[in-house]
PDB file of C-alpha atoms in Angstrom:
ATOM      1  CA  MET A   1     -79.469   6.578  25.855  1.00 36.00           C
ATOM      2  CA  ARG A   2     -81.843   9.456  25.393  1.00 37.00           C
ATOM      3  CA  SER A   3     -83.887  11.015  28.130  1.00 39.00           C
ATOM      4  CA  GLY A   4     -86.794  13.415  28.144  1.00 43.00           C
ATOM      5  CA  ASP A   5     -90.514  13.288  27.426  1.00 52.00           C
ATOM      6  CA  GLY A   6     -91.017  11.137  30.507  1.00 59.00           C
ATOM      7  CA  VAL A   7     -87.907   9.000  29.969  1.00 68.00           C
ATOM      8  CA  GLY A   8     -85.569   8.902  32.976  1.00 74.00           C
ATOM      9  CA  GLU A   9     -81.815   8.747  33.217  1.00 82.00           C
ATOM     10  CA  PRO A  10     -80.254   5.279  32.897  1.00 88.00           C
ATOM     11  CA  GLU A  11     -79.553   3.489  36.167  1.00 95.00           C
ATOM     12  CA  ARG A  12     -77.507   0.405  36.991  1.00 97.00           C
ATOM     13  CA  PHE A  13     -79.073  -2.631  38.662  1.00 98.00           C
ATOM     14  CA  GLU A  14     -78.001  -5.962  40.122  1.00 98.00           C
ATOM     15  CA  ALA A  15     -80.122  -9.089  40.511  1.00 98.00           C
ATOM     16  CA  VAL A  16     -79.158 -12.423  42.063  1.00 98.00           C
ATOM     17  CA  SER A  17     -80.041 -15.506  40.034  1.00 98.00           C
ATOM     18  CA  SER A  18     -81.268 -18.747  41.602  1.00 97.00           C
ATOM     19  CA  ASP A  19     -77.735 -20.230  41.678  1.00 97.00           C
ATOM     20  CA  GLY A  20     -76.327 -17.099  43.334  1.00 98.00           C
ATOM     21  CA  THR A  21     -74.834 -15.533  40.191  1.00 98.00           C
ATOM     22  CA  ARG A  22     -74.931 -11.729  40.223  1.00 98.00           C
ATOM     23  CA  VAL A  23     -76.546 -10.447  37.037  1.00 98.00           C
ATOM     24  CA  ARG A  24     -76.060  -6.767  36.284  1.00 98.00           C
ATOM     25  CA  GLY A  25     -77.409  -4.387  33.711  1.00 98.00           C
ATOM     26  CA  VAL A  26     -78.942  -0.992  33.075  1.00 98.00           C
ATOM     27  CA  ARG A  27     -82.488   0.306  33.158  1.00 97.00           C
ATOM     28  CA  ARG A  28     -83.766   3.337  31.262  1.00 97.00           C
ATOM     29  CA  PRO A  29     -87.110   4.195  32.907  1.00 95.00           C
ATOM     30  CA  GLY A  30     -89.934   5.199  30.616  1.00 93.00           C
ATOM     31  CA  PRO A  31     -93.703   5.636  30.628  1.00 92.00           C
ATOM     32  CA  GLY A  32     -94.396   2.730  28.291  1.00 88.00           C
ATOM     33  CA  GLU A  33     -94.421  -1.045  28.630  1.00 91.00           C
ATOM     34  CA  THR A  34     -91.375  -2.694  30.213  1.00 96.00           C
ATOM     35  CA  LEU A  35     -89.149  -4.465  27.701  1.00 98.00           C
ATOM     36  CA  VAL A  36     -86.275  -6.688  28.859  1.00 98.00           C
ATOM     37  CA  LEU A  37     -83.384  -6.927  26.389  1.00 98.00           C
ATOM     38  CA  VAL A  38     -81.231 -10.067  26.097  1.00 98.00           C
ATOM     39  CA  HIS A  39     -78.133  -9.850  23.903  1.00 98.00           C
ATOM     40  CA  GLY A  40     -76.385 -12.620  21.969  1.00 97.00           C
ATOM     41  CA  VAL A  41     -73.460 -14.830  22.975  1.00 96.00           C
ATOM     42  CA  ALA A  42     -70.516 -12.590  21.966  1.00 97.00           C
ATOM     43  CA  MET A  43     -72.180  -9.324  23.014  1.00 98.00           C
ATOM     44  CA  ASP A  44     -73.096  -7.151  26.016  1.00 98.00           C
ATOM     45  CA  THR A  45     -75.642  -4.445  26.857  1.00 98.00           C
ATOM     46  CA  ARG A  46     -73.722  -1.794  24.921  1.00 98.00           C
ATOM     47  CA  ILE A  47     -74.916  -3.231  21.602  1.00 98.00           C
ATOM     48  CA  TRP A  48     -78.409  -1.807  22.126  1.00 98.00           C
ATOM     49  CA  ARG A  49     -77.103   1.741  22.005  1.00 97.00           C
ATOM     50  CA  GLU A  50     -74.472   1.088  19.336  1.00 98.00           C
ATOM     51  CA  SER A  51     -76.972  -0.543  16.955  1.00 98.00           C
ATOM     52  CA  GLY A  52     -79.508   2.283  17.269  1.00 98.00           C
ATOM     53  CA  PHE A  53     -82.055  -0.077  18.808  1.00 98.00           C
ATOM     54  CA  LEU A  54     -82.527   2.035  21.949  1.00 97.00           C
ATOM     55  CA  ASP A  55     -83.190   5.217  19.992  1.00 96.00           C
ATOM     56  CA  ALA A  56     -85.993   3.364  18.212  1.00 97.00           C
ATOM     57  CA  LEU A  57     -87.754   2.840  21.574  1.00 96.00           C
ATOM     58  CA  PRO A  58     -87.963   6.400  22.951  1.00 93.00           C
ATOM     59  CA  ASP A  59     -90.863   5.850  25.371  1.00 93.00           C
ATOM     60  CA  VAL A  60     -90.322   2.235  26.389  1.00 96.00           C
ATOM     61  CA  ASP A  61     -89.273   1.288  29.922  1.00 96.00           C
ATOM     62  CA  VAL A  62     -86.100  -0.589  28.963  1.00 97.00           C
ATOM     63  CA  VAL A  63     -84.273  -3.125  31.151  1.00 98.00           C
ATOM     64  CA  ALA A  64     -81.103  -4.515  29.543  1.00 98.00           C
ATOM     65  CA  LEU A  65     -79.117  -7.235  31.283  1.00 98.00           C
ATOM     66  CA  ASP A  66     -75.625  -8.536  30.682  1.00 98.00           C
ATOM     67  CA  LEU A  67     -75.766 -12.305  30.376  1.00 97.00           C
ATOM     68  CA  ARG A  68     -73.713 -14.062  33.039  1.00 98.00           C
ATOM     69  CA  GLY A  69     -70.024 -13.907  32.148  1.00 97.00           C
ATOM     70  CA  ARG A  70     -70.527 -10.946  29.818  1.00 97.00           C
ATOM     71  CA  GLY A  71     -70.317  -7.202  30.401  1.00 97.00           C
ATOM     72  CA  GLU A  72     -70.680  -6.287  34.071  1.00 97.00           C
ATOM     73  CA  SER A  73     -72.292  -9.554  35.189  1.00 98.00           C
ATOM     74  CA  GLU A  74     -70.480 -12.073  37.338  1.00 98.00           C
ATOM     75  CA  HIS A  75     -68.192 -14.610  35.688  1.00 98.00           C
ATOM     76  CA  VAL A  76     -69.072 -18.250  36.332  1.00 97.00           C
ATOM     77  CA  GLY A  77     -66.399 -20.184  34.433  1.00 90.00           C
ATOM     78  CA  SER A  78     -67.985 -23.591  33.952  1.00 96.00           C
ATOM     79  CA  ALA A  79     -69.939 -24.743  30.914  1.00 98.00           C
ATOM     80  CA  ALA A  80     -72.724 -26.211  33.083  1.00 98.00           C
ATOM     81  CA  ARG A  81     -73.366 -22.795  34.644  1.00 98.00           C
ATOM     82  CA  HIS A  82     -73.796 -21.410  31.122  1.00 98.00           C
ATOM     83  CA  ALA A  83     -76.680 -23.802  30.380  1.00 98.00           C
ATOM     84  CA  VAL A  84     -79.647 -22.168  28.670  1.00 98.00           C
ATOM     85  CA  ASP A  85     -81.870 -22.821  31.701  1.00 98.00           C
ATOM     86  CA  ARG A  86     -79.464 -20.778  33.848  1.00 98.00           C
ATOM     87  CA  TYR A  87     -79.899 -17.846  31.429  1.00 98.00           C
ATOM     88  CA  VAL A  88     -83.670 -18.135  31.747  1.00 98.00           C
ATOM     89  CA  GLU A  89     -83.287 -18.031  35.526  1.00 98.00           C
ATOM     90  CA  ASP A  90     -81.164 -14.883  35.137  1.00 98.00           C
ATOM     91  CA  VAL A  91     -83.988 -13.243  33.171  1.00 98.00           C
ATOM     92  CA  GLN A  92     -86.512 -14.280  35.822  1.00 98.00           C
ATOM     93  CA  ALA A  93     -84.300 -12.783  38.558  1.00 98.00           C
ATOM     94  CA  VAL A  94     -84.422  -9.493  36.659  1.00 98.00           C
ATOM     95  CA  LEU A  95     -88.226  -9.738  36.347  1.00 97.00           C
ATOM     96  CA  ASP A  96     -88.395 -10.206  40.120  1.00 97.00           C
ATOM     97  CA  LEU A  97     -86.283  -7.084  40.637  1.00 95.00           C
ATOM     98  CA  PHE A  98     -88.732  -4.873  38.723  1.00 90.00           C
ATOM     99  CA  PRO A  99     -92.063  -6.411  39.748  1.00 85.00           C
ATOM    100  CA  ARG A 100     -94.588  -5.933  36.973  1.00 90.00           C
ATOM    101  CA  GLN A 101     -97.587  -7.982  35.954  1.00 91.00           C
ATOM    102  CA  ARG A 102     -96.547  -7.872  32.292  1.00 94.00           C
ATOM    103  CA  TYR A 103     -93.203  -7.853  30.507  1.00 97.00           C
ATOM    104  CA  GLY A 104     -91.945  -7.969  26.974  1.00 97.00           C
ATOM    105  CA  VAL A 105     -88.633  -9.708  26.299  1.00 98.00           C
ATOM    106  CA  PHE A 106     -86.566  -9.058  23.168  1.00 98.00           C
ATOM    107  CA  GLY A 107     -83.515 -11.167  22.391  1.00 98.00           C
ATOM    108  CA  THR A 108     -80.977 -11.218  19.572  1.00 98.00           C
ATOM    109  CA  TYR A 109     -79.591 -14.478  18.171  1.00 98.00           C
ATOM    110  CA  PHE A 110     -79.010 -16.834  21.140  1.00 98.00           C
ATOM    111  CA  GLY A 111     -80.694 -14.182  23.281  1.00 98.00           C
ATOM    112  CA  GLY A 112     -83.770 -14.720  21.115  1.00 98.00           C
ATOM    113  CA  ARG A 113     -83.749 -18.378  22.061  1.00 98.00           C
ATOM    114  CA  VAL A 114     -83.543 -17.319  25.709  1.00 98.00           C
ATOM    115  CA  ALA A 115     -86.479 -14.928  25.195  1.00 98.00           C
ATOM    116  CA  LEU A 116     -88.669 -17.735  23.843  1.00 98.00           C
ATOM    117  CA  ARG A 117     -87.676 -20.025  26.711  1.00 98.00           C
ATOM    118  CA  ALA A 118     -88.362 -17.267  29.236  1.00 98.00           C
ATOM    119  CA  ALA A 119     -91.871 -16.928  27.786  1.00 98.00           C
ATOM    120  CA  ALA A 120     -92.395 -20.672  28.164  1.00 97.00           C
ATOM    121  CA  ALA A 121     -91.141 -20.593  31.750  1.00 97.00           C
ATOM    122  CA  ASP A 122     -92.887 -17.463  33.016  1.00 97.00           C
ATOM    123  CA  ALA A 123     -96.423 -16.221  32.314  1.00 96.00           C
ATOM    124  CA  ARG A 124     -95.363 -12.668  33.236  1.00 96.00           C
ATOM    125  CA  VAL A 125     -93.739 -12.551  29.794  1.00 97.00           C
ATOM    126  CA  THR A 126     -96.713 -11.501  27.678  1.00 96.00           C
ATOM    127  CA  ARG A 127     -94.640 -10.675  24.570  1.00 97.00           C
ATOM    128  CA  ALA A 128     -91.455 -12.349  23.374  1.00 98.00           C
ATOM    129  CA  PHE A 129     -89.464 -11.218  20.335  1.00 98.00           C
ATOM    130  CA  SER A 130     -86.795 -13.536  18.958  1.00 98.00           C
ATOM    131  CA  PHE A 131     -84.427 -11.851  16.499  1.00 98.00           C
ATOM    132  CA  CYS A 132     -82.800 -14.430  14.204  1.00 98.00           C
ATOM    133  CA  ALA A 133     -83.453 -17.427  16.452  1.00 98.00           C
ATOM    134  CA  HIS A 134     -86.257 -19.944  15.926  1.00 98.00           C
ATOM    135  CA  GLY A 135     -87.796 -22.373  18.392  1.00 98.00           C
ATOM    136  CA  GLU A 136     -87.119 -25.710  16.729  1.00 98.00           C
ATOM    137  CA  ALA A 137     -84.752 -28.404  17.961  1.00 98.00           C
ATOM    138  CA  VAL A 138     -81.235 -28.184  16.546  1.00 97.00           C
ATOM    139  CA  ASP A 139     -78.288 -30.557  16.457  1.00 97.00           C
ATOM    140  CA  ILE A 140     -75.243 -29.156  18.260  1.00 97.00           C
ATOM    141  CA  PRO A 141     -72.211 -31.382  17.478  1.00 98.00           C
ATOM    142  CA  ALA A 142     -69.895 -31.661  20.463  1.00 98.00           C
ATOM    143  CA  GLY A 143     -66.798 -31.730  18.251  1.00 98.00           C
ATOM    144  CA  ALA A 144     -67.691 -28.473  16.508  1.00 98.00           C
ATOM    145  CA  VAL A 145     -68.471 -26.822  19.856  1.00 98.00           C
ATOM    146  CA  GLU A 146     -65.092 -27.802  21.282  1.00 98.00           C
ATOM    147  CA  GLU A 147     -63.279 -26.610  18.171  1.00 98.00           C
ATOM    148  CA  GLU A 148     -65.010 -23.236  18.407  1.00 98.00           C
ATOM    149  CA  ALA A 149     -64.387 -22.898  22.147  1.00 98.00           C
ATOM    150  CA  SER A 150     -60.697 -23.761  21.744  1.00 98.00           C
ATOM    151  CA  ALA A 151     -60.291 -21.118  19.035  1.00 98.00           C
ATOM    152  CA  ILE A 152     -62.007 -18.500  21.194  1.00 98.00           C
ATOM    153  CA  GLU A 153     -59.834 -19.109  24.253  1.00 97.00           C
ATOM    154  CA  GLY A 154     -56.636 -19.321  22.188  1.00 97.00           C
ATOM    155  CA  PRO A 155     -54.074 -16.496  21.948  1.00 96.00           C
ATOM    156  CA  ASP A 156     -55.753 -15.092  18.819  1.00 97.00           C
ATOM    157  CA  GLY A 157     -59.304 -15.520  20.098  1.00 97.00           C
ATOM    158  CA  HIS A 158     -60.421 -11.919  19.648  1.00 97.00           C
ATOM    159  CA  ALA A 159     -58.975 -11.787  16.136  1.00 97.00           C
ATOM    160  CA  TYR A 160     -60.678 -15.087  15.359  1.00 97.00           C
ATOM    161  CA  LEU A 161     -64.054 -13.633  16.373  1.00 97.00           C
ATOM    162  CA  ARG A 162     -63.537 -10.334  14.550  1.00 97.00           C
ATOM    163  CA  ASP A 163     -62.407 -12.060  11.365  1.00 97.00           C
ATOM    164  CA  HIS A 164     -65.345 -14.464  11.432  1.00 96.00           C
ATOM    165  CA  PHE A 165     -68.021 -11.820  11.891  1.00 97.00           C
ATOM    166  CA  THR A 166     -66.397  -9.481   9.372  1.00 97.00           C
ATOM    167  CA  GLU A 167     -66.220 -12.251   6.771  1.00 97.00           C
ATOM    168  CA  VAL A 168     -69.913 -13.089   7.104  1.00 97.00           C
ATOM    169  CA  GLY A 169     -70.988  -9.453   6.764  1.00 97.00           C
ATOM    170  CA  ALA A 170     -71.813  -8.449  10.337  1.00 98.00           C
ATOM    171  CA  PRO A 171     -72.270  -4.706  10.995  1.00 98.00           C
ATOM    172  CA  PRO A 172     -69.437  -2.815  12.753  1.00 98.00           C
ATOM    173  CA  TRP A 173     -71.161  -2.738  16.158  1.00 98.00           C
ATOM    174  CA  MET A 174     -71.388  -6.522  16.158  1.00 98.00           C
ATOM    175  CA  VAL A 175     -67.720  -6.917  15.197  1.00 97.00           C
ATOM    176  CA  GLU A 176     -66.574  -4.401  17.811  1.00 97.00           C
ATOM    177  CA  ALA A 177     -68.502  -6.211  20.559  1.00 97.00           C
ATOM    178  CA  CYS A 178     -66.161  -9.168  20.058  1.00 95.00           C
ATOM    179  CA  ASP A 179     -63.246  -7.150  21.441  1.00 95.00           C
ATOM    180  CA  ARG A 180     -65.021  -6.675  24.770  1.00 96.00           C
ATOM    181  CA  VAL A 181     -65.822 -10.292  25.620  1.00 97.00           C
ATOM    182  CA  ASP A 182     -63.724 -12.242  28.098  1.00 97.00           C
ATOM    183  CA  GLN A 183     -62.262 -15.126  26.103  1.00 97.00           C
ATOM    184  CA  GLY A 184     -62.411 -17.674  28.915  1.00 97.00           C
ATOM    185  CA  GLU A 185     -66.024 -16.916  29.747  1.00 98.00           C
ATOM    186  CA  LEU A 186     -67.068 -16.932  26.100  1.00 98.00           C
ATOM    187  CA  ALA A 187     -65.356 -20.302  25.623  1.00 98.00           C
ATOM    188  CA  ALA A 188     -67.272 -21.629  28.647  1.00 98.00           C
ATOM    189  CA  ALA A 189     -70.510 -20.179  27.246  1.00 98.00           C
ATOM    190  CA  THR A 190     -69.802 -21.871  23.912  1.00 98.00           C
ATOM    191  CA  ARG A 191     -69.332 -25.233  25.637  1.00 98.00           C
ATOM    192  CA  GLY A 192     -72.493 -24.449  27.581  1.00 98.00           C
ATOM    193  CA  LEU A 193     -74.475 -24.791  24.339  1.00 97.00           C
ATOM    194  CA  LEU A 194     -74.286 -28.543  24.918  1.00 98.00           C
ATOM    195  CA  TYR A 195     -76.361 -28.133  28.091  1.00 98.00           C
ATOM    196  CA  GLY A 196     -79.860 -27.991  26.682  1.00 97.00           C
ATOM    197  CA  SER A 197     -79.627 -25.327  23.976  1.00 97.00           C
ATOM    198  CA  GLY A 198     -80.523 -27.762  21.217  1.00 97.00           C
ATOM    199  CA  ARG A 199     -83.933 -28.601  22.677  1.00 97.00           C
ATOM    200  CA  GLY A 200     -86.976 -27.224  20.923  1.00 97.00           C
ATOM    201  CA  VAL A 201     -88.999 -24.499  22.623  1.00 97.00           C
ATOM    202  CA  GLU A 202     -92.554 -25.251  23.734  1.00 95.00           C
ATOM    203  CA  ARG A 203     -95.449 -22.847  24.121  1.00 95.00           C
ATOM    204  CA  ARG A 204     -96.802 -23.257  27.646  1.00 93.00           C
ATOM    205  CA  HIS A 205     -98.796 -20.028  28.081  1.00 91.00           C
ATOM    206  CA  HIS A 206    -101.093 -19.376  25.149  1.00 87.00           C
ATOM    207  CA  ALA A 207    -102.049 -15.822  26.137  1.00 90.00           C
ATOM    208  CA  GLN A 208     -98.719 -14.516  24.846  1.00 96.00           C
ATOM    209  CA  ASP A 209     -97.636 -12.689  21.705  1.00 97.00           C
ATOM    210  CA  LEU A 210     -94.627 -14.526  20.230  1.00 98.00           C
ATOM    211  CA  VAL A 211     -92.775 -12.860  17.363  1.00 98.00           C
ATOM    212  CA  LEU A 212     -90.003 -14.453  15.317  1.00 98.00           C
ATOM    213  CA  VAL A 213     -87.778 -12.212  13.180  1.00 98.00           C
ATOM    214  CA  THR A 214     -85.329 -13.208  10.469  1.00 98.00           C
ATOM    215  CA  ALA A 215     -83.949 -12.217   7.076  1.00 98.00           C
ATOM    216  CA  ASP A 216     -86.155 -12.698   4.030  1.00 98.00           C
ATOM    217  CA  GLY A 217     -83.121 -14.282   2.355  1.00 98.00           C
ATOM    218  CA  ASP A 218     -82.385 -16.620   5.272  1.00 98.00           C
ATOM    219  CA  PRO A 219     -81.508 -20.082   3.879  1.00 97.00           C
ATOM    220  CA  GLY A 220     -83.190 -21.528   6.966  1.00 97.00           C
ATOM    221  CA  LEU A 221     -86.435 -19.617   6.508  1.00 98.00           C
ATOM    222  CA  ALA A 222     -88.454 -22.845   6.330  1.00 98.00           C
ATOM    223  CA  THR A 223     -87.442 -23.633   9.912  1.00 98.00           C
ATOM    224  CA  PHE A 224     -88.734 -20.243  11.076  1.00 98.00           C
ATOM    225  CA  ARG A 225     -91.995 -20.921   9.280  1.00 98.00           C
ATOM    226  CA  ALA A 226     -92.211 -24.268  11.064  1.00 98.00           C
ATOM    227  CA  SER A 227     -91.802 -22.468  14.409  1.00 98.00           C
ATOM    228  CA  GLU A 228     -94.362 -19.871  13.343  1.00 98.00           C
ATOM    229  CA  LYS A 229     -96.917 -22.616  12.773  1.00 97.00           C
ATOM    230  CA  ARG A 230     -96.061 -24.867  15.718  1.00 97.00           C
ATOM    231  CA  LEU A 231     -95.852 -22.079  18.311  1.00 97.00           C
ATOM    232  CA  GLY A 232     -98.697 -19.980  16.962  1.00 96.00           C
ATOM    233  CA  ALA A 233     -96.205 -17.148  16.554  1.00 97.00           C
ATOM    234  CA  ARG A 234     -95.955 -14.245  14.146  1.00 97.00           C
ATOM    235  CA  LEU A 235     -93.077 -14.011  11.673  1.00 98.00           C
ATOM    236  CA  TRP A 236     -91.468 -10.724  10.657  1.00 98.00           C
ATOM    237  CA  LEU A 237     -89.072 -10.667   7.709  1.00 98.00           C
ATOM    238  CA  VAL A 238     -86.389  -8.025   7.234  1.00 98.00           C
ATOM    239  CA  ASP A 239     -84.700  -7.128   3.977  1.00 98.00           C
ATOM    240  CA  SER A 240     -81.389  -8.989   4.218  1.00 98.00           C
ATOM    241  CA  ARG A 241     -79.542 -11.925   2.677  1.00 97.00           C
ATOM    242  CA  SER A 242     -78.659 -13.649   5.950  1.00 98.00           C
ATOM    243  CA  ARG A 243     -79.311 -13.647   9.687  1.00 98.00           C
ATOM    244  CA  VAL A 244     -75.949 -12.068  10.460  1.00 98.00           C
ATOM    245  CA  ARG A 245     -76.406  -9.278   7.919  1.00 98.00           C
ATOM    246  CA  ALA A 246     -79.888  -8.663   9.314  1.00 98.00           C
ATOM    247  CA  ALA A 247     -78.206  -7.201  12.413  1.00 98.00           C
ATOM    248  CA  ALA A 248     -77.609  -4.034  10.368  1.00 98.00           C
ATOM    249  CA  ARG A 249     -81.395  -3.518  10.414  1.00 98.00           C
ATOM    250  CA  LEU A 250     -81.844  -3.958  14.158  1.00 98.00           C
ATOM    251  CA  ALA A 251     -82.933  -0.327  14.630  1.00 98.00           C
ATOM    252  CA  GLU A 252     -85.669  -0.785  12.016  1.00 98.00           C
ATOM    253  CA  VAL A 253     -86.906  -3.822  13.916  1.00 98.00           C
ATOM    254  CA  GLY A 254     -86.828  -1.730  17.089  1.00 98.00           C
ATOM    255  CA  ARG A 255     -89.206   0.789  15.545  1.00 97.00           C
ATOM    256  CA  ARG A 256     -91.621  -2.006  14.703  1.00 97.00           C
ATOM    257  CA  VAL A 257     -91.322  -3.350  18.244  1.00 98.00           C
ATOM    258  CA  ALA A 258     -92.158   0.122  19.598  1.00 96.00           C
ATOM    259  CA  ASP A 259     -95.288   0.234  17.412  1.00 95.00           C
ATOM    260  CA  THR A 260     -96.279  -3.240  18.602  1.00 95.00           C
ATOM    261  CA  LEU A 261     -95.878  -2.305  22.260  1.00 93.00           C
ATOM    262  CA  ASP A 262     -98.252   0.608  21.664  1.00 83.00           C
ATOM    263  CA  THR A 263    -100.930  -1.856  20.502  1.00 83.00           C
ATOM    264  CA  PRO A 264    -102.745  -3.781  23.247  1.00 75.00           C
ATOM    265  CA  PHE A 265    -102.463  -7.545  22.827  1.00 68.00           C
ATOM    266  CA  ASP A 266    -105.794  -9.362  23.027  1.00 62.00           C
ATOM    267  CA  THR A 267    -105.418 -12.067  25.663  1.00 52.00           C
ATOM    268  CA  SER A 268    -109.045 -13.204  25.535  1.00 50.00           C
ATOM    269  CA  PRO A 269    -109.677 -16.971  25.662  1.00 42.00           C
ATOM    270  CA  ASP A 270    -110.683 -17.089  21.984  1.00 45.00           C
ATOM    271  CA  THR A 271    -107.456 -15.380  20.916  1.00 44.00           C
ATOM    272  CA  ALA A 272    -105.399 -17.637  23.139  1.00 39.00           C
ATOM    273  CA  ARG A 273    -107.025 -20.749  21.679  1.00 35.00           C
ATOM    274  CA  GLU A 274    -106.442 -19.496  18.142  1.00 42.00           C
ATOM    275  CA  ALA A 275    -102.793 -18.680  18.864  1.00 40.00           C
ATOM    276  CA  GLY A 276    -102.242 -22.091  20.388  1.00 37.00           C
ATOM    277  CA  THR A 277    -103.961 -24.166  17.707  1.00 34.00           C
ATOM    278  CA  GLU A 278    -100.669 -25.531  16.362  1.00 33.00           C
ATOM    279  CA  ALA A 279     -98.800 -25.434  19.672  1.00 31.00           C
ATOM    280  CA  GLY A 280    -100.059 -28.704  21.050  1.00 28.00           C
TER     281      GLY A 280
END
């Protein structure tokens, strides 16, 4: 993490979620808007530095948490405690730790889903960026989830993850993150997808800037466009053939996020009504 020009040295933090889980992470103080970073399922806070995303946000006050069971955060073991609503509560515990009136939340992949849900749950989230995750309902087959979880917790679980992400064209930082995850916790988190992750996201606070990001070659682009319309969100497209390959352009997205944070978001009633026209 860089420091200078008003940016402080990184500091560790610990927050306690509503179910007592200790959520840990790192904050890099800065003079700009506070942005909370939420990583994906098989990741931790180190991916923000390794991907170049942090360097793209030189003046932003960055708060990056390890999802429960990942990185330095407390392990919880059970699938039910990895439900998506528990992750949202973890984010809210972090918001409480650094009391601000306004926050941005940026999430990658499943973390993007969490970012959108955090915006729905908490009006303090005035901007939410969802990288390669839309807000529509999805079918999550229990059999496929169990097959995946069993492979992850098996003796070759780390190799299974590395081989999968390498085969689909993930960048090196994403592949290397697989070696750091605890297999048992990741298997529990995978089973936790059955606890509410398939539900669609609603827009409950219209005075928010919601941004969806995906690859311009994403085969599921129509679903992102459906979320764009229904949620009154904005859609950014990156030059890539797939969502996984789009991770190689995360730093570029970070630069666009930094530019967006420098632009005040109009939360006037007229803007809010316009943004929420399709949200219901």
